[in-house]
Amino acid sequence: MKTHLAAAFFLAAIAAIAAPAAAQTGIDAANLTETVRTLASDQFQGRAPGTVGEERTVGYLIGRLEAMGLEPAGVDGGWTQPVPLLHTRLGSPEKLAFDRKGAATPLSFGTDIYVSTLQPKARAVVANAPMVFVGYGVSAPERGWDDFKGQDLKGKVAVFLINDPDFVAAKGEDAFGKFGGRTMTYYGRWTYKFEEAARRGAVAALIVHDAEGVGYGWNVVKSAGGENYGLVVPPEKVTSLALQGWISGETATKLFADAGQDLEALRVAARRKDFKPVDLGTSFDAEVPVTQEVVQSQNVLAKISGSKRPDEVVIYGAHWDAYGEGPPDEQGRIYRAGANDDALGVAGLFEIARLFKAAPPPDRTIAFAFWTAEERGLLGSEAYAEKPVFPLEKTVANLGLDILQTAGRAKDVVLVGKGQGTLEDDLARVAATQGRTVSVESLPERGLFYRADHFSLAKRGVPVLLMMGIAGASDLVEGGKYAGQAWVDAYTGKCYHQACDAWAPDWNLEGAVQDIEIFHQIGDELARSARWPGWRAGSEFKAIRDRSAASRK
């Protein structure tokens, strides 16, 4: 990409923001506003990976970072890390059916079933593959749980329930309390289930849709229209899944009934330790044309080198991408530009970087990661975690900003992922200096902890903390929890991932300023100390971090 040309194109905008900033000593709402208005403008075309919008975005980011005096932290001494993406789109299915004893039940794409592919092939084919119900599909030896019981899935279709085995378990059932109750673990995420099916050689994986269990309706499931994105991988690492996706609840009920099974009874059975996979006596047949392309995208990485222990790194992260161009909304807007999700997070990183540059050099290196393709499945951060610029065992923490509330000052700060790590103690302590308390996310069963870029580093053991405004109702100074919930409902119900996620003059960024200041202080303390935050006992990531403990002595 012609990032230097793009950078030059935006020098005037950069100068307008950077020039007055030198005299400022705190997070400045006006700077946040100016950055958001720029990145969410039509000039950036919705910031979709692999587009002109990306070229302009990357150039703008580099120009801003250079103007602040940060150092490049990308590959080969540059500002970027390449992230090649596989982009696939299904055509009209030529065959899509369940078959039982020679009797085919045709399926309607988007109504009965929704699937996509991450195989770089011209056709997605599943030929007469036996379907096996594997309950919640959890293999968790550390929790004494195994849904597979040695079942061979090679060449078969794994059928799953969504969420964890204890999501709706009652006291007295085997699963009760095994996976945190209503708080989702990674075992409950659809991504884990597809990964586990592929690890076991399945040719396809289908999840029974349940709006309560997944946290959204069928309309969200099918909204991608057969598109998918994944990292480009060598042939030997391509997933075994020709197709992956969902079955509607109604279609699944009929599938099980036709197989002589009661889906509701099997939901209960799947909450027992002695559950064994059930052969549905049905095969899945699919043949779908696929168009594919490789999209060249980039993470943008910058740093302030540590003066004493530069190999120890505190990383701040936010994603620069949004959803690009889409159908016009009622106001005729075609760009889904993610003003809050996550241009505001990017703006927050710029403000934090400005404050660090104005202060004495830190002991440890402070890095700033602007991730690509978060909206396509956390792919930019995943690419980094697979090939990190800074060793993960020496990465002190990752602090992520992804959606901040824009309704004003709050009496509390919302914690995502309670009980995971010791950084939540830092959050509570620093929030108290602002006169604020900590509230726990209101819908932990939706698994927000596993749905933002910090997770790519968390699952490799790096301690993390996420600031996400939609995780719960803030207790606003004006209006309390009621007003906080009204903001969450309005944003998620109308503008989340839509064209109306745009900057508006009625934004009140005082609460966002508070949250960004908390992250700045936590990072500042970590960067000027020798302390290593960690994971709590019971976290699924503690053992991973513990394995590299010797490197941090």
XYZ file of C-alpha atoms in Angstrom:
553
model
C 0.000 0.000 0.000
C 1.105 3.547 -0.679
C 1.082 4.448 2.984
C 3.544 7.316 2.680
C 1.443 8.994 -0.003
C -1.635 8.521 2.117
C 0.220 9.892 5.127
C 1.179 13.000 3.204
C -2.435 13.388 2.109
C -3.497 13.794 5.725
C -0.633 15.940 7.033
C -2.861 18.989 7.353
C -5.354 17.116 9.528
C -2.536 15.671 11.606
C -0.957 19.058 12.197
C -4.287 20.507 13.269
C -4.576 17.873 16.005
C -0.952 17.531 17.066
C 0.054 21.182 17.249
C -1.981 22.338 20.262
C -1.560 19.029 22.087
C 1.929 19.701 23.435
C 0.665 22.001 26.177
C -2.058 19.593 27.343
C -1.458 17.462 30.433
C -4.531 15.217 30.552
C -6.782 13.242 28.217
C -8.480 15.857 26.075
C -12.052 15.368 24.837
C -11.544 17.823 21.980
C -8.645 15.747 20.650
C -10.766 12.598 20.880
C -13.558 14.301 18.969
C -11.279 15.548 16.198
C -9.742 12.103 15.657
C -13.140 10.388 15.584
C -14.629 12.935 13.187
C -11.691 12.418 10.858
C -11.616 8.612 10.886
C -15.405 8.304 10.642
C -15.626 10.734 7.716
C -16.535 9.587 4.208
C -12.918 10.185 3.185
C -12.040 6.872 4.885
C -14.929 4.941 3.288
C -15.780 2.915 6.379
C -12.208 1.619 6.920
C -12.729 -1.877 5.526
C -9.621 -4.076 5.164
C -8.118 -4.273 1.689
C -9.820 -1.138 0.361
C -8.849 2.427 -0.436
C -10.287 3.151 3.004
C -7.598 0.990 4.562
C -4.852 2.673 2.549
C -5.974 6.075 3.772
C -6.465 4.854 7.340
C -3.026 3.268 7.605
C -1.434 6.374 6.137
C -3.286 8.590 8.592
C -2.280 6.445 11.566
C 1.382 6.441 10.558
C 1.336 10.183 9.991
C -0.135 10.814 13.435
C 2.368 8.518 15.133
C 5.307 10.096 13.331
C 4.069 13.564 14.267
C 3.992 12.560 17.940
C 7.532 11.248 17.770
C 6.806 7.565 18.364
C 9.083 4.863 16.956
C 7.958 2.312 14.374
C 7.452 -1.176 15.832
C 6.377 -3.147 12.798
C 8.159 -5.692 10.636
C 11.674 -4.900 9.358
C 11.801 -1.579 11.167
C 8.619 -0.248 9.569
C 5.285 0.831 10.954
C 3.197 -2.126 9.804
C 2.809 -5.875 10.086
C 1.325 -7.590 7.013
C -1.937 -9.477 7.619
C -2.999 -11.390 4.493
C -6.672 -12.350 4.738
C -8.642 -15.047 2.944
C -12.013 -13.619 1.935
C -14.638 -16.130 0.818
C -18.234 -15.768 -0.318
C -20.704 -18.563 -0.995
C -22.799 -18.541 -4.152
C -26.248 -20.092 -4.524
C -26.169 -23.651 -3.159
C -26.531 -26.367 -5.779
C -27.223 -28.908 -3.046
C -28.107 -28.312 0.578
C -30.011 -31.036 2.394
C -30.291 -33.468 5.268
C -30.702 -37.053 4.090
C -32.158 -39.894 6.154
C -32.378 -43.376 4.658
C -32.476 -41.960 1.153
C -35.143 -39.356 1.875
C -33.729 -35.856 1.393
C -34.952 -32.790 3.263
C -33.923 -29.696 1.256
C -32.708 -26.768 3.307
C -33.209 -23.070 2.644
C -29.984 -21.082 3.020
C -30.456 -18.258 5.491
C -33.760 -19.628 6.772
C -33.143 -23.217 7.852
C -29.380 -23.134 7.889
C -26.562 -20.612 7.626
C -23.033 -21.668 6.651
C -19.779 -20.227 5.345
C -16.325 -21.575 4.555
C -12.706 -20.832 5.374
C -11.245 -23.248 2.852
C -9.536 -21.666 -0.197
C -11.438 -23.795 -2.698
C -13.740 -23.033 -5.605
C -16.444 -25.311 -4.220
C -17.519 -26.255 -0.706
C -18.542 -29.895 -0.772
C -19.900 -32.131 1.983
C -20.866 -35.498 0.526
C -23.179 -37.790 2.458
C -21.410 -37.031 5.755
C -22.882 -38.659 8.902
C -24.182 -36.206 11.510
C -23.255 -36.687 15.176
C -24.668 -34.695 18.076
C -21.834 -33.942 20.515
C -23.726 -31.954 23.140
C -21.848 -28.792 24.055
C -18.706 -30.152 22.387
C -16.505 -29.454 25.397
C -13.200 -31.158 26.108
C -12.001 -29.707 29.429
C -9.911 -32.215 31.380
C -9.042 -29.563 33.989
C -12.765 -29.377 34.797
C -13.345 -33.102 34.573
C -15.544 -32.757 31.474
C -15.470 -34.554 28.108
C -18.424 -34.515 25.738
C -16.694 -36.572 23.043
C -15.922 -39.832 24.899
C -13.575 -40.958 22.125
C -16.063 -40.343 19.298
C -14.384 -40.379 15.876
C -15.442 -37.289 13.947
C -13.238 -37.692 10.877
C -15.319 -37.050 7.784
C -18.427 -36.405 9.871
C -20.584 -33.405 10.778
C -20.446 -32.289 14.402
C -23.691 -30.839 15.742
C -23.342 -28.661 18.865
C -25.322 -26.768 21.439
C -24.184 -23.188 22.052
C -22.725 -21.849 25.318
C -21.410 -23.920 28.258
C -22.826 -27.118 29.767
C -23.833 -25.224 32.925
C -25.451 -22.260 31.178
C -28.952 -23.373 32.169
C -27.982 -26.177 34.578
C -29.922 -26.458 37.822
C -28.467 -27.248 41.213
C -27.926 -30.982 41.486
C -27.071 -31.460 37.819
C -23.514 -32.584 37.004
C -22.717 -29.440 35.043
C -23.928 -27.001 37.693
C -21.162 -24.484 38.454
C -18.540 -26.332 36.384
C -18.061 -23.481 33.913
C -18.864 -20.360 35.886
C -22.631 -20.562 35.724
C -24.108 -17.812 33.564
C -20.670 -16.359 32.893
C -19.491 -17.812 29.595
C -16.087 -19.462 29.315
C -14.264 -19.899 26.030
C -15.718 -23.405 25.807
C -19.089 -21.766 25.224
C -18.032 -19.662 22.242
C -18.929 -20.761 18.731
C -15.325 -20.181 17.684
C -14.114 -22.813 20.170
C -16.664 -25.327 18.901
C -15.605 -24.890 15.277
C -11.938 -25.131 16.298
C -12.588 -28.314 18.283
C -14.511 -29.903 15.410
C -11.619 -29.149 13.067
C -9.062 -30.512 15.548
C -11.006 -33.784 15.459
C -11.168 -33.943 11.678
C -14.840 -33.130 11.113
C -15.827 -32.107 7.585
C -18.483 -29.673 8.811
C -19.752 -28.209 12.067
C -23.240 -26.928 12.817
C -24.486 -25.217 15.972
C -28.126 -25.260 17.021
C -29.175 -21.632 17.261
C -30.550 -20.482 20.595
C -30.977 -16.722 20.973
C -30.589 -16.797 24.748
C -27.487 -18.963 24.622
C -25.623 -16.998 21.939
C -26.954 -13.562 22.852
C -28.439 -12.555 19.500
C -31.144 -13.519 17.061
C -31.096 -15.462 13.799
C -30.998 -12.160 11.894
C -27.478 -11.555 13.229
C -26.355 -15.099 12.407
C -27.264 -14.730 8.735
C -26.279 -11.062 8.352
C -22.881 -11.830 6.752
C -24.673 -13.313 3.729
C -22.300 -16.237 3.185
C -19.104 -14.207 3.542
C -16.226 -15.124 5.794
C -12.682 -13.977 6.518
C -9.733 -15.904 7.885
C -5.977 -15.661 8.023
C -4.114 -17.035 5.030
C -2.424 -20.216 6.257
C -0.187 -22.843 4.634
C -2.017 -25.812 3.036
C -1.261 -28.164 5.911
C -2.989 -25.790 8.345
C -6.205 -25.231 6.370
C -9.241 -26.176 8.448
C -10.851 -29.554 7.811
C -14.276 -27.887 7.863
C -15.659 -27.468 4.364
C -18.618 -25.643 5.905
C -19.310 -24.209 9.350
C -22.387 -22.495 10.662
C -25.753 -22.754 12.316
C -29.075 -24.590 12.165
C -32.170 -22.626 13.142
C -33.871 -23.824 16.318
C -36.992 -24.924 14.431
C -35.011 -26.818 11.795
C -32.899 -28.506 14.464
C -35.974 -29.650 16.375
C -37.294 -31.299 13.223
C -33.880 -32.819 12.385
C -33.728 -34.516 15.781
C -37.376 -35.597 15.699
C -36.935 -37.189 12.252
C -33.985 -39.069 13.736
C -36.175 -40.384 16.569
C -34.564 -38.053 19.095
C -35.960 -35.376 21.415
C -33.763 -32.272 21.227
C -35.027 -30.893 24.529
C -34.323 -34.176 26.309
C -30.833 -34.242 24.804
C -30.202 -30.701 26.052
C -30.744 -32.052 29.563
C -28.656 -35.154 28.892
C -25.770 -32.977 27.659
C -25.549 -31.463 31.145
C -24.520 -34.859 32.571
C -20.919 -36.067 32.829
C -21.881 -39.435 31.340
C -23.302 -37.871 28.172
C -22.167 -39.686 25.040
C -22.390 -38.433 21.434
C -25.510 -39.450 19.549
C -25.446 -40.639 15.933
C -28.408 -38.924 14.288
C -28.675 -41.512 11.527
C -28.784 -38.611 9.093
C -26.264 -37.331 6.575
C -25.549 -33.811 5.400
C -25.093 -33.081 1.695
C -23.922 -29.749 0.385
C -22.350 -28.412 -2.772
C -21.875 -24.674 -2.983
C -19.772 -22.559 -5.361
C -17.283 -20.259 -3.631
C -15.579 -17.073 -4.769
C -12.378 -16.284 -2.950
C -9.629 -13.692 -2.845
C -6.635 -12.808 -0.730
C -6.930 -9.355 0.826
C -3.682 -7.715 1.882
C -4.179 -5.864 5.137
C -1.953 -4.474 7.891
C -1.631 -3.899 11.601
C 0.000 -0.585 12.538
C 2.496 -0.834 15.405
C 4.367 1.890 17.287
C 6.409 2.088 20.478
C 8.152 4.185 23.072
C 11.263 2.235 24.019
C 11.912 1.442 27.651
C 14.993 2.999 29.225
C 15.827 0.161 31.639
C 14.075 -3.039 30.505
C 13.122 -2.466 26.872
C 12.449 -6.178 26.291
C 9.491 -6.018 28.720
C 6.459 -4.535 26.991
C 3.094 -3.049 27.912
C 0.807 -3.089 24.848
C -2.202 -0.842 24.318
C -4.592 -1.960 21.587
C -7.569 -0.755 19.535
C -8.828 -1.841 16.116
C -8.778 0.594 13.214
C -11.154 -1.328 10.928
C -14.903 -0.954 10.551
C -17.462 -2.374 8.096
C -16.865 -0.350 4.958
C -19.604 0.283 2.430
C -23.110 -1.134 2.748
C -26.695 -0.461 1.699
C -27.837 3.125 2.341
C -29.654 3.738 5.611
C -32.699 5.966 6.037
C -30.440 9.010 5.797
C -28.670 7.710 2.701
C -25.408 6.922 4.500
C -23.511 4.049 2.891
C -20.402 3.852 5.072
C -20.517 1.865 8.287
C -17.646 3.846 9.732
C -17.572 2.732 13.363
C -17.202 6.138 14.994
C -17.406 4.523 18.417
C -16.456 1.012 17.301
C -13.558 1.673 17.258
C -12.437 5.113 16.031
C -12.957 6.335 19.589
C -10.655 3.591 20.867
C -8.015 4.627 18.330
C -8.406 8.228 19.496
C -7.899 7.053 23.064
C -4.610 5.369 22.125
C -3.385 8.576 20.503
C -4.143 10.506 23.681
C -2.384 7.937 25.868
C 0.630 7.982 23.541
C 0.741 11.786 23.675
C 0.837 11.744 27.471
C 3.610 9.161 27.556
C 5.687 11.155 25.070
C 5.362 14.238 27.280
C 6.560 12.331 30.350
C 9.997 10.930 31.300
C 10.913 7.728 29.413
C 9.345 4.572 30.899
C 11.430 1.712 32.301
C 9.624 -0.788 30.094
C 8.686 -0.388 26.436
C 5.170 0.844 25.737
C 3.690 -0.380 22.458
C 0.586 0.789 20.607
C -1.188 -1.712 18.355
C -3.813 -0.610 15.850
C -5.331 -3.908 14.758
C -6.931 -4.737 11.440
C -9.886 -7.076 10.817
C -11.288 -7.187 14.343
C -14.750 -7.097 12.820
C -13.841 -10.124 10.706
C -12.975 -12.293 13.693
C -10.102 -10.671 15.647
C -7.817 -11.529 12.742
C -5.265 -8.721 12.997
C -4.569 -9.407 16.657
C -4.539 -13.144 15.960
C -1.937 -12.642 13.221
C 0.169 -10.651 15.673
C -0.188 -13.277 18.401
C 0.935 -15.980 15.983
C 3.996 -13.952 14.960
C 4.510 -11.401 17.750
C 6.893 -8.499 17.322
C 7.495 -8.533 21.089
C 7.854 -11.937 22.845
C 4.570 -12.830 24.513
C 6.295 -14.214 27.605
C 7.812 -10.760 28.173
C 4.603 -8.901 27.364
C 3.491 -7.458 30.694
C -0.135 -6.805 29.767
C -2.462 -5.885 26.946
C -4.894 -3.032 27.650
C -7.655 -2.804 25.047
C -10.103 -0.016 24.190
C -13.110 -1.128 22.139
C -16.269 1.030 22.334
C -16.532 3.659 25.057
C -19.758 5.117 26.404
C -20.572 8.592 25.145
C -23.243 9.582 27.682
C -21.146 11.452 30.253
C -19.394 10.985 33.569
C -20.047 7.784 35.522
C -19.848 6.790 39.166
C -18.505 3.374 38.187
C -16.445 1.528 35.597
C -17.613 -1.745 34.069
C -15.360 -4.795 34.450
C -15.336 -7.362 31.643
C -14.182 -10.861 32.621
C -14.507 -10.842 36.407
C -12.279 -13.370 38.133
C -9.876 -13.831 35.257
C -6.822 -11.833 36.280
C -5.153 -9.571 38.821
C -5.440 -6.526 36.560
C -9.007 -6.182 37.791
C -7.504 -5.215 41.169
C -5.607 -2.414 39.431
C -8.826 -1.324 37.758
C -10.627 -1.066 41.102
C -7.757 0.729 42.799
C -7.265 3.322 40.059
C -11.008 3.850 39.631
C -11.196 4.634 43.342
C -8.798 7.553 42.833
C -11.499 9.016 40.594
C -14.152 8.358 43.238
C -15.569 5.491 41.177
C -16.484 1.903 41.956
C -16.362 -1.223 39.781
C -19.516 -2.842 38.382
C -19.451 -6.270 36.759
C -20.634 -6.665 33.175
C -24.378 -7.177 33.128
C -24.568 -10.040 30.606
C -21.488 -12.224 31.191
C -23.227 -15.099 29.408
C -22.611 -13.283 26.115
C -18.876 -13.795 26.455
C -17.656 -10.289 25.633
C -14.323 -11.200 27.211
C -13.749 -13.542 24.263
C -14.987 -11.162 21.571
C -12.380 -8.386 21.411
C -8.770 -8.237 20.244
C -7.220 -8.640 23.681
C -8.416 -12.259 23.601
C -5.880 -13.216 20.922
C -3.141 -12.444 23.453
C -5.072 -13.733 26.472
C -5.387 -17.240 25.084
C -1.598 -17.291 24.796
C -1.192 -16.296 28.424
C -0.751 -12.499 28.300
C -2.660 -10.761 31.135
C -5.337 -8.474 29.688
C -7.876 -5.835 30.569
C -10.683 -4.615 28.311
C -12.632 -1.359 28.425
C -15.927 -1.863 26.562
C -18.817 0.527 27.062
C -21.549 -1.909 25.977
C -20.617 -4.496 28.618
C -23.097 -3.045 31.086
C -25.104 -0.026 32.135
C -22.853 2.658 33.556
C -24.075 4.386 36.703
C -24.103 7.841 35.154
C -23.753 10.951 37.266
C -26.796 12.288 35.453
C -29.505 9.642 35.308
C -27.849 6.700 37.069
C -28.080 3.113 35.832
C -31.356 3.819 34.056
C -29.696 6.391 31.803
C -26.673 4.121 31.375
C -28.871 1.255 30.210
C -30.758 3.572 27.887
C -27.464 4.468 26.219
C -26.464 0.800 25.845
C -29.880 -0.116 24.451
C -29.898 2.761 21.979
C -26.392 2.038 20.719
C -26.605 -1.763 20.492
C -30.209 -1.780 19.330
C -29.799 0.727 16.526
C -26.246 1.693 15.639
C -23.925 -1.196 16.508
C -22.232 -2.179 13.209
C -24.568 0.139 11.307
C -24.120 3.396 9.393
C -25.514 5.393 12.319
C -22.428 4.561 14.394
C -21.311 8.052 13.480
C -19.977 11.006 15.437
C -22.748 13.231 16.756
C -22.579 16.686 18.345
C -24.490 15.420 21.392
C -21.696 13.017 22.380
C -20.588 13.619 25.961
C -17.058 12.258 26.234
C -16.451 13.017 29.899
C -17.000 9.376 30.814
C -14.746 8.174 27.994
C -12.056 10.551 29.252
C -12.369 8.988 32.712
C -11.973 5.468 31.306
C -9.001 6.353 29.123
C -7.319 8.048 32.086
C -7.691 4.831 34.101
C -5.956 2.836 31.374
C -3.224 5.437 31.066
C -2.522 5.264 34.805
C -2.531 1.450 34.922
C -0.149 1.269 31.987
C 2.055 3.991 33.430
C 2.406 2.103 36.716
C 3.246 -1.140 34.929
C 5.745 0.569 32.629
C 7.611 2.160 35.550
C 7.772 -0.919 37.790
C 9.050 -4.495 37.765
C 5.629 -5.948 38.592
C 4.089 -8.756 36.537
C 0.286 -9.021 36.688
C -1.107 -12.530 36.379
C -4.118 -14.812 36.082
C -6.247 -16.003 38.959
C -6.551 -19.656 39.937
C -9.338 -21.168 37.862
C -8.678 -19.068 34.761
C -8.243 -21.166 31.638
C -5.180 -19.061 30.773
C -3.187 -19.367 33.999
C -1.435 -22.618 33.101
C -0.307 -21.164 29.763
C 1.299 -18.154 31.453
C 2.828 -20.302 34.180
C 4.761 -22.326 31.613
C 6.863 -19.262 30.734
C 7.367 -18.054 34.315
C 11.127 -18.684 34.265
C 11.616 -16.087 31.516
C 10.243 -13.344 33.776
C 12.513 -13.864 36.802
